[in-house]
Tab-separated table of C-alpha atoms in Angstrom:
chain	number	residue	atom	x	y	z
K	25	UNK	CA	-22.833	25.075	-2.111
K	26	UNK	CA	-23.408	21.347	-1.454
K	27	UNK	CA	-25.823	20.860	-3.678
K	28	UNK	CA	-23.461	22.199	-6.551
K	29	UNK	CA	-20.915	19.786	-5.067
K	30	UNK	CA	-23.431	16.715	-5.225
K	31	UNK	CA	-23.750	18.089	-9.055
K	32	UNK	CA	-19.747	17.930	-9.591
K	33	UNK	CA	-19.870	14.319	-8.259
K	34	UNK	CA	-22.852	12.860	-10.160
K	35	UNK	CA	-21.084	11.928	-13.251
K	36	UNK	CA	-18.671	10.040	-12.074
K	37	UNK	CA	-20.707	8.525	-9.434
K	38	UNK	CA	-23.137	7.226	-12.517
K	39	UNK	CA	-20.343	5.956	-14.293
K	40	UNK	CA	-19.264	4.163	-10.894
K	41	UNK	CA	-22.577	2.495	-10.840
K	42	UNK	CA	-21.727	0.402	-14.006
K	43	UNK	CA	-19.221	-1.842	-16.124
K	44	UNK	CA	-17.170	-0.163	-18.499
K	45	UNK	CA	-14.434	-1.670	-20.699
K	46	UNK	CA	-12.517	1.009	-19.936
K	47	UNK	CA	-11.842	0.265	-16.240
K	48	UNK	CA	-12.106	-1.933	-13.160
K	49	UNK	CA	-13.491	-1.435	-9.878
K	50	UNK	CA	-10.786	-2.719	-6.723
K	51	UNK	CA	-12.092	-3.023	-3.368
K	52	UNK	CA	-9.388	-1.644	-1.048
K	53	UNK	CA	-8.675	-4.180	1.667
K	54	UNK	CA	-11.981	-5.875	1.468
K	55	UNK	CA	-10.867	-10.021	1.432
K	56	UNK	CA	-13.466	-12.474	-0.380
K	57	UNK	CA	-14.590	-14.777	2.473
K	58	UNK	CA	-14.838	-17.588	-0.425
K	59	UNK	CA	-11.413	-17.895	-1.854
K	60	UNK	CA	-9.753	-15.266	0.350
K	61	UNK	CA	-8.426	-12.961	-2.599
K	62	UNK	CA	-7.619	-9.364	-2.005
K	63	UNK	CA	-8.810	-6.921	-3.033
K	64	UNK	CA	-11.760	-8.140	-4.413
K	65	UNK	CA	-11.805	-6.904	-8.132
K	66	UNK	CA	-14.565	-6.421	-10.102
K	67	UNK	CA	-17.925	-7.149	-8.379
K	68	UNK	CA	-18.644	-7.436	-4.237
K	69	UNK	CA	-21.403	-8.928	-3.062
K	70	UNK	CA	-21.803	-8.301	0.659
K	71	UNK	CA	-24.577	-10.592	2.861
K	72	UNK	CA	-27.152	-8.723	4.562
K	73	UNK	CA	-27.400	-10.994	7.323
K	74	UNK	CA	-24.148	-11.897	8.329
K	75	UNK	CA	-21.961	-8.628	9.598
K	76	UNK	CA	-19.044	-9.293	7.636
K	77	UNK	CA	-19.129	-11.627	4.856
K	78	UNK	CA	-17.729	-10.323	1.211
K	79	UNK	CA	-17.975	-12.398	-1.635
K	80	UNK	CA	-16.601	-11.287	-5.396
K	81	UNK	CA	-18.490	-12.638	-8.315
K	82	UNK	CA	-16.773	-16.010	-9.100
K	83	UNK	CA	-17.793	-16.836	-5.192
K	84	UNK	CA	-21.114	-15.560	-5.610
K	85	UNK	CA	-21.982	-17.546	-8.429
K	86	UNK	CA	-20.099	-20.739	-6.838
K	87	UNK	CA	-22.606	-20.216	-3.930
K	88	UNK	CA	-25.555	-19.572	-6.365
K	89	UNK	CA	-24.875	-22.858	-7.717
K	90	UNK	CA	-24.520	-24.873	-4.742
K	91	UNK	CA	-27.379	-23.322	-3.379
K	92	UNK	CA	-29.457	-24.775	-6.087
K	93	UNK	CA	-27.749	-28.252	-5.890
K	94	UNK	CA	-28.843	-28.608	-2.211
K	95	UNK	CA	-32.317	-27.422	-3.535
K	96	UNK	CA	-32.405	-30.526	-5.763
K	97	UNK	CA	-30.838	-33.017	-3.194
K	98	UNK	CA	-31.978	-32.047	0.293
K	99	UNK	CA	-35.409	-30.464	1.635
K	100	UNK	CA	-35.854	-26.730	2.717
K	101	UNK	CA	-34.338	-26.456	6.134
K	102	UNK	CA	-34.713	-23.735	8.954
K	103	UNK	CA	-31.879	-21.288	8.821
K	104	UNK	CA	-29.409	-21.165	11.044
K	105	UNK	CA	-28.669	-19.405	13.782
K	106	UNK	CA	-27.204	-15.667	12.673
K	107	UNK	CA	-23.519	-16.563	13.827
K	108	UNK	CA	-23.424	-20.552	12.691
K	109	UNK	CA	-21.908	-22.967	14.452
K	110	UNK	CA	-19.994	-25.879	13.317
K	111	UNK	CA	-21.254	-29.056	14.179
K	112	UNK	CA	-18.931	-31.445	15.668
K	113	UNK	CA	-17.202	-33.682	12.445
K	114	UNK	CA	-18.804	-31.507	10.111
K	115	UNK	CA	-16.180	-32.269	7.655
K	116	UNK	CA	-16.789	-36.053	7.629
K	117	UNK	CA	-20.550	-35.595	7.075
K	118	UNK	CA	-20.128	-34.106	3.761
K	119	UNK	CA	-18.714	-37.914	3.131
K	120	UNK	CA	-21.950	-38.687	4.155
K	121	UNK	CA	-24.557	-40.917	1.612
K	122	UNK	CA	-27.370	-39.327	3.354
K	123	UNK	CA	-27.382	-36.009	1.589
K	124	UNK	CA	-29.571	-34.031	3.869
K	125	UNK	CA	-26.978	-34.399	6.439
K	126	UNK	CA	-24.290	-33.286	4.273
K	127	UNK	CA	-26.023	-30.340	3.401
K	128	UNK	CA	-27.361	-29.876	7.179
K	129	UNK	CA	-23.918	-30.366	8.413
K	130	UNK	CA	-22.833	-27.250	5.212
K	131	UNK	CA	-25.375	-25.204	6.043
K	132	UNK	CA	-24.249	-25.078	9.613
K	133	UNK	CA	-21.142	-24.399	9.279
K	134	UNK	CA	-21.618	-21.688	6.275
K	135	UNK	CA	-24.851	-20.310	7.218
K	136	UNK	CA	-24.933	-17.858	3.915
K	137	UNK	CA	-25.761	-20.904	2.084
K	138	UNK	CA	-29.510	-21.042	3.256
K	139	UNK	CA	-31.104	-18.943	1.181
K	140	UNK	CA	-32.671	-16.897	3.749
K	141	UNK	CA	-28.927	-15.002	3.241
K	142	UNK	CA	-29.644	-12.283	0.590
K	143	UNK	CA	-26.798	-10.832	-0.732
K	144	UNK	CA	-26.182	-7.043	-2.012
K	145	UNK	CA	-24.002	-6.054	-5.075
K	146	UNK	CA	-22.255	-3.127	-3.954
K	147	UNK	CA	-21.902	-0.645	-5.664
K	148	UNK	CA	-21.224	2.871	-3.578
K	149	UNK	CA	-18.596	3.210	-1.171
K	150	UNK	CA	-14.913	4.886	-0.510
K	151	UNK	CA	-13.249	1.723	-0.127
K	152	UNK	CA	-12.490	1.713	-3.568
K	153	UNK	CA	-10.292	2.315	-6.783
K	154	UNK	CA	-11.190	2.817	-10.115
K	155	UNK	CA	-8.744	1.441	-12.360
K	156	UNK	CA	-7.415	1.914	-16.107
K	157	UNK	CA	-4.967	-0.529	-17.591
K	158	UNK	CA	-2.979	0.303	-20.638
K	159	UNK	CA	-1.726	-2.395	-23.087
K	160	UNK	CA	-5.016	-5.049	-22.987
K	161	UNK	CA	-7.614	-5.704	-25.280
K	162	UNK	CA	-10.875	-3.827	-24.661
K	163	UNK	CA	-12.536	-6.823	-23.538
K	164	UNK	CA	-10.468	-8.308	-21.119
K	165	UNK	CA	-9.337	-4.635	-19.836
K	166	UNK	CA	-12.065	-3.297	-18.098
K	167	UNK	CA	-15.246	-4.978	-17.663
K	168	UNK	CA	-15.499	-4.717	-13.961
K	169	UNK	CA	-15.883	-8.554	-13.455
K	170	UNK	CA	-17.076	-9.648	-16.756
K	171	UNK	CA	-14.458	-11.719	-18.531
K	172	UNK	CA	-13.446	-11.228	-22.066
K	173	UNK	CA	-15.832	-14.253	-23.222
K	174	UNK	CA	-18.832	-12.556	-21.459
K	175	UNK	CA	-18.554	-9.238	-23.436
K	176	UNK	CA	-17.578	-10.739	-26.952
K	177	UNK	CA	-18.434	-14.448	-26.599
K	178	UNK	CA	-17.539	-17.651	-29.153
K	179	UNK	CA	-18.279	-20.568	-28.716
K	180	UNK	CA	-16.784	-21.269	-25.214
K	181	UNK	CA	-18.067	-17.617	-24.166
K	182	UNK	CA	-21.623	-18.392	-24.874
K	183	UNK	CA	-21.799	-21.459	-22.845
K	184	UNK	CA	-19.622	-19.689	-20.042
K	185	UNK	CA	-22.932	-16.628	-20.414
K	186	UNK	CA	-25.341	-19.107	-20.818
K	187	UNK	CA	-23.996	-21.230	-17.459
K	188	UNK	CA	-23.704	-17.399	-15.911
K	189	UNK	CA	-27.525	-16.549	-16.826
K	190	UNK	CA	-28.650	-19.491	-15.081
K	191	UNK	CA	-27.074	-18.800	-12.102
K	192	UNK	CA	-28.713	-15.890	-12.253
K	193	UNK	CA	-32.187	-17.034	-12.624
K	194	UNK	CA	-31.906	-19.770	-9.986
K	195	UNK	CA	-30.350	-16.701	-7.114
K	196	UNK	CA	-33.633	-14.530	-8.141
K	197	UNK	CA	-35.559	-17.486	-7.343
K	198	UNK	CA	-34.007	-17.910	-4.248
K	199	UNK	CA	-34.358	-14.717	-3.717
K	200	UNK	CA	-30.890	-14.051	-2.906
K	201	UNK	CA	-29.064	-11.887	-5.260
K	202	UNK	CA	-29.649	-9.972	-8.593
K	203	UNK	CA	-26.972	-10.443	-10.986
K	204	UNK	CA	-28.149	-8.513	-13.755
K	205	UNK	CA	-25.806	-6.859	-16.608
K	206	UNK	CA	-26.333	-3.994	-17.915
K	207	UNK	CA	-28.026	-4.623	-21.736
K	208	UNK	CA	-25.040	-2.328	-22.933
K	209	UNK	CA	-22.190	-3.528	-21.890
K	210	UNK	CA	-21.598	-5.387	-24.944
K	211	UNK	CA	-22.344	-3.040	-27.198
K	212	UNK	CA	-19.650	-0.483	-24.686
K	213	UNK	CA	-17.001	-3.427	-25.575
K	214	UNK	CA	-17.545	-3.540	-29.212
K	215	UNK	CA	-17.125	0.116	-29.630
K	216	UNK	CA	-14.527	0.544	-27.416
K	217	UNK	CA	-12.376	-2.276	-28.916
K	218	UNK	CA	-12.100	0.380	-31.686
K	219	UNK	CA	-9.949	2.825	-29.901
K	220	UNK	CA	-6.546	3.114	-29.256
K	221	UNK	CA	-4.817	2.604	-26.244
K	222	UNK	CA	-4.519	6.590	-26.101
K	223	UNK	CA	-8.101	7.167	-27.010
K	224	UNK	CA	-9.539	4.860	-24.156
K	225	UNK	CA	-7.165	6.954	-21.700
K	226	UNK	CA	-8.572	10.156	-22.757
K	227	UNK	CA	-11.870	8.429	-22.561
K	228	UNK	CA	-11.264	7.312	-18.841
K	229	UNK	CA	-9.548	10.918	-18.183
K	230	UNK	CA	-12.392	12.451	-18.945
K	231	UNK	CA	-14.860	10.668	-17.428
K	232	UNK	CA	-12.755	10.404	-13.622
K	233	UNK	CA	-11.397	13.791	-12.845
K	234	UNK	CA	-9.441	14.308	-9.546
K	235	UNK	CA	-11.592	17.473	-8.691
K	236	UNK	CA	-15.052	15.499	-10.177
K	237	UNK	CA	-14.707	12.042	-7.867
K	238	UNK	CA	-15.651	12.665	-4.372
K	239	UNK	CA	-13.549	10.155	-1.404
K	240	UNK	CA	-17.006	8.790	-0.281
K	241	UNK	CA	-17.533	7.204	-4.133
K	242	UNK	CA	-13.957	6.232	-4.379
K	243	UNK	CA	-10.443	6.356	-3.220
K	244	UNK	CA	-8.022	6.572	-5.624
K	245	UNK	CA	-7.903	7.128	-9.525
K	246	UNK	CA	-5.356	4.754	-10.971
K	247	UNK	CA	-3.669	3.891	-14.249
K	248	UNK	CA	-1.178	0.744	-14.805
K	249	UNK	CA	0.342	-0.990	-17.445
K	250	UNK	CA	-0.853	-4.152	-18.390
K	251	UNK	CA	2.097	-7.438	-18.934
K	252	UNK	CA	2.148	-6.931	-22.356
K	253	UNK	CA	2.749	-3.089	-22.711
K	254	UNK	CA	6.158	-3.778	-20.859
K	255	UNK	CA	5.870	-1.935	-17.924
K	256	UNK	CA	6.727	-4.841	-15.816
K	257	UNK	CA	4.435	-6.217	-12.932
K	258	UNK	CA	2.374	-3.205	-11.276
K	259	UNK	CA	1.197	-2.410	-7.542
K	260	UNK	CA	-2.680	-3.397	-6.673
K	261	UNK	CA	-4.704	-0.508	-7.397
K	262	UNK	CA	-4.914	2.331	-4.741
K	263	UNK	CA	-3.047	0.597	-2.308
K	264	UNK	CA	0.395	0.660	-1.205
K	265	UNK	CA	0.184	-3.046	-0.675
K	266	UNK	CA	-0.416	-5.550	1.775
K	267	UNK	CA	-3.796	-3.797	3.064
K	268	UNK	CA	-4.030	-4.778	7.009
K	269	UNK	CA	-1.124	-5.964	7.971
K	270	UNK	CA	-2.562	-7.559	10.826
K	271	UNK	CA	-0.262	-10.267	12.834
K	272	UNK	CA	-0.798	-13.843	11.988
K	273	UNK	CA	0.896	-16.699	13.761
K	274	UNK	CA	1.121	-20.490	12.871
K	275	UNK	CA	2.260	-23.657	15.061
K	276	UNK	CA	5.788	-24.136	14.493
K	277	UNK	CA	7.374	-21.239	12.687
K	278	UNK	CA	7.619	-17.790	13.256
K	279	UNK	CA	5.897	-15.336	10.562
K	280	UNK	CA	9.600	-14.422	10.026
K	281	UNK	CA	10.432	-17.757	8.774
K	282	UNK	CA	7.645	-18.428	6.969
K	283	UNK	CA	7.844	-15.379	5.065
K	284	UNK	CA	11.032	-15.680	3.459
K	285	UNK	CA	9.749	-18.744	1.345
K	286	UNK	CA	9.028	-18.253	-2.016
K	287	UNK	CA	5.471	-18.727	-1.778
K	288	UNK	CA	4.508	-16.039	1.179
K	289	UNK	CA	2.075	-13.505	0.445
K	290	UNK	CA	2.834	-9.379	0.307
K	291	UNK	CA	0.205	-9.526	4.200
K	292	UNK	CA	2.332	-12.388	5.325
K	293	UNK	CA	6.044	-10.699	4.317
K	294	UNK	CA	5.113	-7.286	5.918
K	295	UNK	CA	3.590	-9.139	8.839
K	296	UNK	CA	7.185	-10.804	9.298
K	297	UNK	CA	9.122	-7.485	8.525
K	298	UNK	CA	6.921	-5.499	11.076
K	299	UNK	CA	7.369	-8.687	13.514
K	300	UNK	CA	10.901	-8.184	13.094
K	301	UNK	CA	11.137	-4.639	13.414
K	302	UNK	CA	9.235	-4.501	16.605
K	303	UNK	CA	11.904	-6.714	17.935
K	304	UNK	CA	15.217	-4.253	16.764
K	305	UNK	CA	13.183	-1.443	18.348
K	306	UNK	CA	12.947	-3.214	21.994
K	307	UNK	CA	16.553	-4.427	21.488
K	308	UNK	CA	17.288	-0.914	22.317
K	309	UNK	CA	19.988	0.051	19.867
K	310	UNK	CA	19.418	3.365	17.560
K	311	UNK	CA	17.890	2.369	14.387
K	312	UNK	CA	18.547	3.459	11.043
K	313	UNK	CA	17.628	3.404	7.359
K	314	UNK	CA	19.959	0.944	6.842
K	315	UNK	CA	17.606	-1.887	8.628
K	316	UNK	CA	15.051	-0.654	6.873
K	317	UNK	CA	16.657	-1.599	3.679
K	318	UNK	CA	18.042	-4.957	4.753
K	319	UNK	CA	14.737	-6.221	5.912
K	320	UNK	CA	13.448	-4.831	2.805
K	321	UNK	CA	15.462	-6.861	0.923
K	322	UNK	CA	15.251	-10.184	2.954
K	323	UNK	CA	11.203	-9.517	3.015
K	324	UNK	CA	11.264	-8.848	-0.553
K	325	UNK	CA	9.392	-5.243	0.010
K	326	UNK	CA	10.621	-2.974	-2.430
K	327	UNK	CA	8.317	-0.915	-4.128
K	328	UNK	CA	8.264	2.724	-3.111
K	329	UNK	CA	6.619	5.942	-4.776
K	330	UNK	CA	7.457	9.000	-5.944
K	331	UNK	CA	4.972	11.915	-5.006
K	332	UNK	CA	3.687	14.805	-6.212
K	333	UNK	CA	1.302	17.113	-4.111
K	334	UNK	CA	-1.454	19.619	-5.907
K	335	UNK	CA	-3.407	22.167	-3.498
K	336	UNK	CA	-6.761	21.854	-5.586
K	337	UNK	CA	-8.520	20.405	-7.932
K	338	UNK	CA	-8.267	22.647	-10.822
K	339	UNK	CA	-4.109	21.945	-10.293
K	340	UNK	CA	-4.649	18.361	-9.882
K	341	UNK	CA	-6.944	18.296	-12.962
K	342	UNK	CA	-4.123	20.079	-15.085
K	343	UNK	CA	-1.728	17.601	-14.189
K	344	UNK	CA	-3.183	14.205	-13.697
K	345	UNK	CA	-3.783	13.506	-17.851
K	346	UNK	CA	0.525	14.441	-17.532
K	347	UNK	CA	1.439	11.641	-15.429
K	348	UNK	CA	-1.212	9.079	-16.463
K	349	UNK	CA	0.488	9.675	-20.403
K	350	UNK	CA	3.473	9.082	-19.237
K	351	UNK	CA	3.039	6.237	-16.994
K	352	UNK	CA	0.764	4.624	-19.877
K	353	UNK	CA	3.189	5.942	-22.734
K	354	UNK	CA	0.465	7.270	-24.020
K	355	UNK	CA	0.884	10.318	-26.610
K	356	UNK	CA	0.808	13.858	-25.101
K	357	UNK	CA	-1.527	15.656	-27.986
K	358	UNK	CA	-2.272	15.272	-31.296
K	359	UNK	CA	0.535	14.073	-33.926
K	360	UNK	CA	2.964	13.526	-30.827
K	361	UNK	CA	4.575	9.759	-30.712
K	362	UNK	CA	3.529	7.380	-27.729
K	363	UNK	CA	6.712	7.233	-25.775
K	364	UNK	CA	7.745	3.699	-23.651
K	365	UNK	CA	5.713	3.262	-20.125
K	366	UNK	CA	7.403	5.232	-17.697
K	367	UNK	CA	6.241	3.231	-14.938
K	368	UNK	CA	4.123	0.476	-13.820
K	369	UNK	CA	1.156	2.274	-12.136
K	370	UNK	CA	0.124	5.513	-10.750
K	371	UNK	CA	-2.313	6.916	-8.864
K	372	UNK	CA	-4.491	10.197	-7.788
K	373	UNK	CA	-6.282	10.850	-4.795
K	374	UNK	CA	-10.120	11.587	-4.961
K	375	UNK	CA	-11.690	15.000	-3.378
K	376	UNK	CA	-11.643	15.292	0.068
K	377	UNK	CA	-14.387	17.457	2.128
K	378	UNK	CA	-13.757	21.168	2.439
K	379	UNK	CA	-11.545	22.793	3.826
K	380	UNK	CA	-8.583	20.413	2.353
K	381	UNK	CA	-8.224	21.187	-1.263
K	382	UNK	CA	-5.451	19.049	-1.740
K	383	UNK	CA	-4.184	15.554	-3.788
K	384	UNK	CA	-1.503	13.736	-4.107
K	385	UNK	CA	-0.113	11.536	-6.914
K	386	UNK	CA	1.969	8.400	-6.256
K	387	UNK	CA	3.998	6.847	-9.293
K	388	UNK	CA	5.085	3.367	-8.479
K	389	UNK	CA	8.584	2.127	-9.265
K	390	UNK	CA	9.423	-1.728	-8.684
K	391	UNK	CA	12.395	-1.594	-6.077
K	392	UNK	CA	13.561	1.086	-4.725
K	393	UNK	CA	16.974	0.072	-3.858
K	394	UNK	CA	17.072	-0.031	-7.381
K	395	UNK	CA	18.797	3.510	-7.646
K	396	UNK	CA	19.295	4.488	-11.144
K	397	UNK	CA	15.654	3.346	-12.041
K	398	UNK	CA	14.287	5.092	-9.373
K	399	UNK	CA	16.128	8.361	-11.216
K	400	UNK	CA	14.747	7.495	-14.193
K	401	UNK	CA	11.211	7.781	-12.987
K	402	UNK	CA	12.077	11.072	-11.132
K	403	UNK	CA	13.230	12.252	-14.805
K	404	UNK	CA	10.612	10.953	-16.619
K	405	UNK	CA	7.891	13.013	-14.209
K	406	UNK	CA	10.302	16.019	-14.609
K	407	UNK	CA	9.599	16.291	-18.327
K	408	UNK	CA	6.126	14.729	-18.175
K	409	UNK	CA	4.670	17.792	-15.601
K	410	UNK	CA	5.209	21.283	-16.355
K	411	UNK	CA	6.425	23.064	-13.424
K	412	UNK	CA	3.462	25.546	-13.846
K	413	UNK	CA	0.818	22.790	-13.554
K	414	UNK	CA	1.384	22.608	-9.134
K	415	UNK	CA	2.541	25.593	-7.115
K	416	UNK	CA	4.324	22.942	-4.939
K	417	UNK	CA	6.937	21.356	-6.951
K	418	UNK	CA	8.374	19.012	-4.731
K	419	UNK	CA	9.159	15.674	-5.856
K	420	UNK	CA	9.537	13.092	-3.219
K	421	UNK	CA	10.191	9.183	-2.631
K	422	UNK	CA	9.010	7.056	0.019
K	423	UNK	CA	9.781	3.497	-0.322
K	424	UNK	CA	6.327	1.285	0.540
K	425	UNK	CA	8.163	-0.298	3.592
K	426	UNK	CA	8.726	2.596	5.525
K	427	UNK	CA	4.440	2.949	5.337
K	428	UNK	CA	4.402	-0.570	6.591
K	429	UNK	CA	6.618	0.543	9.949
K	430	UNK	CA	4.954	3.406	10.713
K	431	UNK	CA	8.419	5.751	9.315
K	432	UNK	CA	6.365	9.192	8.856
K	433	UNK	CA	7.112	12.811	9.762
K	434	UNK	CA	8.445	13.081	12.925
K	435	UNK	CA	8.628	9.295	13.614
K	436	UNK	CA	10.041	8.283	17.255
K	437	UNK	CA	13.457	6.469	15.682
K	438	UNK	CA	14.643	10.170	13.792
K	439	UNK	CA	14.563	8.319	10.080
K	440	UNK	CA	14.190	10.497	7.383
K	441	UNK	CA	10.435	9.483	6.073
K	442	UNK	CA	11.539	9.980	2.086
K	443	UNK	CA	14.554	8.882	0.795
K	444	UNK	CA	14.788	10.974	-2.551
K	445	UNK	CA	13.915	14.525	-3.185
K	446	UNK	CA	13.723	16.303	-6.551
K	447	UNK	CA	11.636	18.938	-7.916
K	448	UNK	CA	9.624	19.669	-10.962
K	449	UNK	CA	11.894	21.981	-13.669
């Protein structure tokens, strides 16, 4: 029996293993320690030395490269102790004329740029989401960190993969990190700038079936709509959100303050919202959906999700292609028009191990408090999924902030954990 499971999981696992124009690869909640973006999208490299230090492939190459400068300007060096240390005014020594010091004082305080640091492309793992997006060109669509220039270059593109190559034959040199791309991926982005919009969903449906994608390969099976199909801005792939929404404090300012300006993250708004709700709940008074929806609105967390629950795979096979169509506005069948994008992304849970069967499907909508779109979505799903398709045909809505606050079954304030209920016709 778990051998024939292995089998079931093999394809997509491959395909995992590899770009494809027809998708990206998002690392759930995994930060780049160079430029701090999450999720990392596309390729992770993860250090094999240090415990915890994630880079995605514009870091990686940015560290390939300086790597090779400090090859050029300073001699070899020791490597540093495992955890680094910064030296004292390490930032002024990088001032410094005397460029072995400036690269002694670096090396110290990054210790993954000594090249004894090898670094690991990672490519297995349930920390991630394998994503379509409707509405893009081929090229820039999917290929999970290769940019449009690298899979059909001119003139710009060619230096970009020429400047790219060489990074990649000074880090094998260095013995730190194989970059390699597969010899087909441009030949994958040729032919699949042929296909329709529809075809390359059919494609991806095919290839990433709910009951064929095991939770220890990935997390979540996602479709979105890219800026120019209309479908507005869309949630980060397989995510709810803000990832860990861990507290952070700063000198001056509460996280509450700071995240009502303009500029404050999704992490740093649900950090002040939770902040804030923490302190209503020791105040002592009954709480209420109501609060929820103000500090909703003042944090600016408004997304929420309608749901849809199958109790196999074979069910959630039969209706995933449903709601990815209608999310993407993608046909239905053959000689049937495309339709507008219902929504801005959706998503399907992976396989979990036996004995639970089940999945559930999550289609985004943009703010909740938003009450006659979030109908419209419930509608849209309505025709979209044949009642037949899922024994349980429950539709329900759970705003994205009520996730952040810990508002589930049973919760200790008595708040009703979904805020809409429908069911499929």
């Amino acid at each position: 029996m778990a051998a024939e499971q292995e089998d079931r999981f093999a394809a997509a696992r491959e395909a995992l293993r590899h770009d494809s124009p027809l998708w990206t690869i998002q690392h759930l909640d995994i930060t780049c320690d160079g430029c701090e973006t999450e999720p990392i999208v596309g390729h992770r490299y993860k250090c094999c030395v240090c415990e915890d230090i994630d880079l995605c492939g514009a870091c990686m190459r940015a560290l390939v490269a300086a790597r090779v400068k400090m090859s050029q300007e300073a001699a070899p060096r020791p490597a540093p102790p495992r955890q680094g240390g910064r030296p004292r005014r390490w930032v002024a020594k990088l001032h410094s004329r005397d460029l072995a010091e400036k690269w002694a004082a670096l090396q110290t305080a990054v210790p993954c740029l000594h090249p004894s640091h090898k670094f690991q492309k990672v490519l297995e793992g349930p920390e991630r989401a394998v994503v379509f997006t409707a509405g893009q060109n081929a090229g820039s669509a999917g290929s999970s960190g290769s940019s449009a220039a690298e899979a059909s270059p001119g003139a710009g593109g060619k230096e970009q993969q020429q400047q790219g190559q060489q990074a990649d034959a000074a880090a094998a040199a260095l013995a730190a990190v194989s970059l390699q791309e597969g010899s087909s991926d441009a030949a994958a982005a040729a032919g699949s700038a042929q296909l329709s919009d529809s075809d390359q969903l059919e494609d991806f449906l095919a290839t990433f079936r709910p009951s064929a994608c095991s939770c220890s390969d990935v997390a979540w099976l996602v479709v979105e709509v890219g800026s120019s199909s209309g479908g507005g801005s869309t949630q980060p792939a397989g995510s709810s959100g803000a990832g860990s929404a861990g507290g952070s404090s700063g000198s001056g300012s509460s996280s509450s303050t700071r995240a009502t300006e303009a500029g404050a993250s999704l992490e740093e708004r649900v950090d002040a919202a939770v902040e804030e709700w923490e302190k209503l709940a020791a105040s002592g008074r009954k709480l209420a959906a109501a609060d929820v929806d103000r500090l909703a609105a003042e944090h600016r967390i408004t997304k929420g999700k309608w749901m849809l629950f199958a109790r196999s795979g074979e069910e959630a096979d039969a209706a995933w292609p449903a709601v990815a169509r209608a999310v993407c506005g993608a046909a239905a069948g053959a000689g049937q028009p495309a339709a507008a994008p219902l929504c801005g992304s959706a998503k399907v849970s992976s396989t979990a191990p036996p004995p639970d069967n089940s999945h559930v499907f999550c289609c985004y909508v943009e703010n909740y408090q938003d009450a006659a779109d979030v109908q419209r979505v419930c509608r849209g799903l309505q025709r979209a999924v044949p009642a037949g398709l899922l024994q349980d045909k429950r539709l329900l809505f759970k705003p994205d902030i009520y996730t952040y606050l810990g508002i589930y079954s049973r919760n200790e304030w008595g708040i009703k954990p979904s805020t809409h209920e429908a069911r499929l016709l």
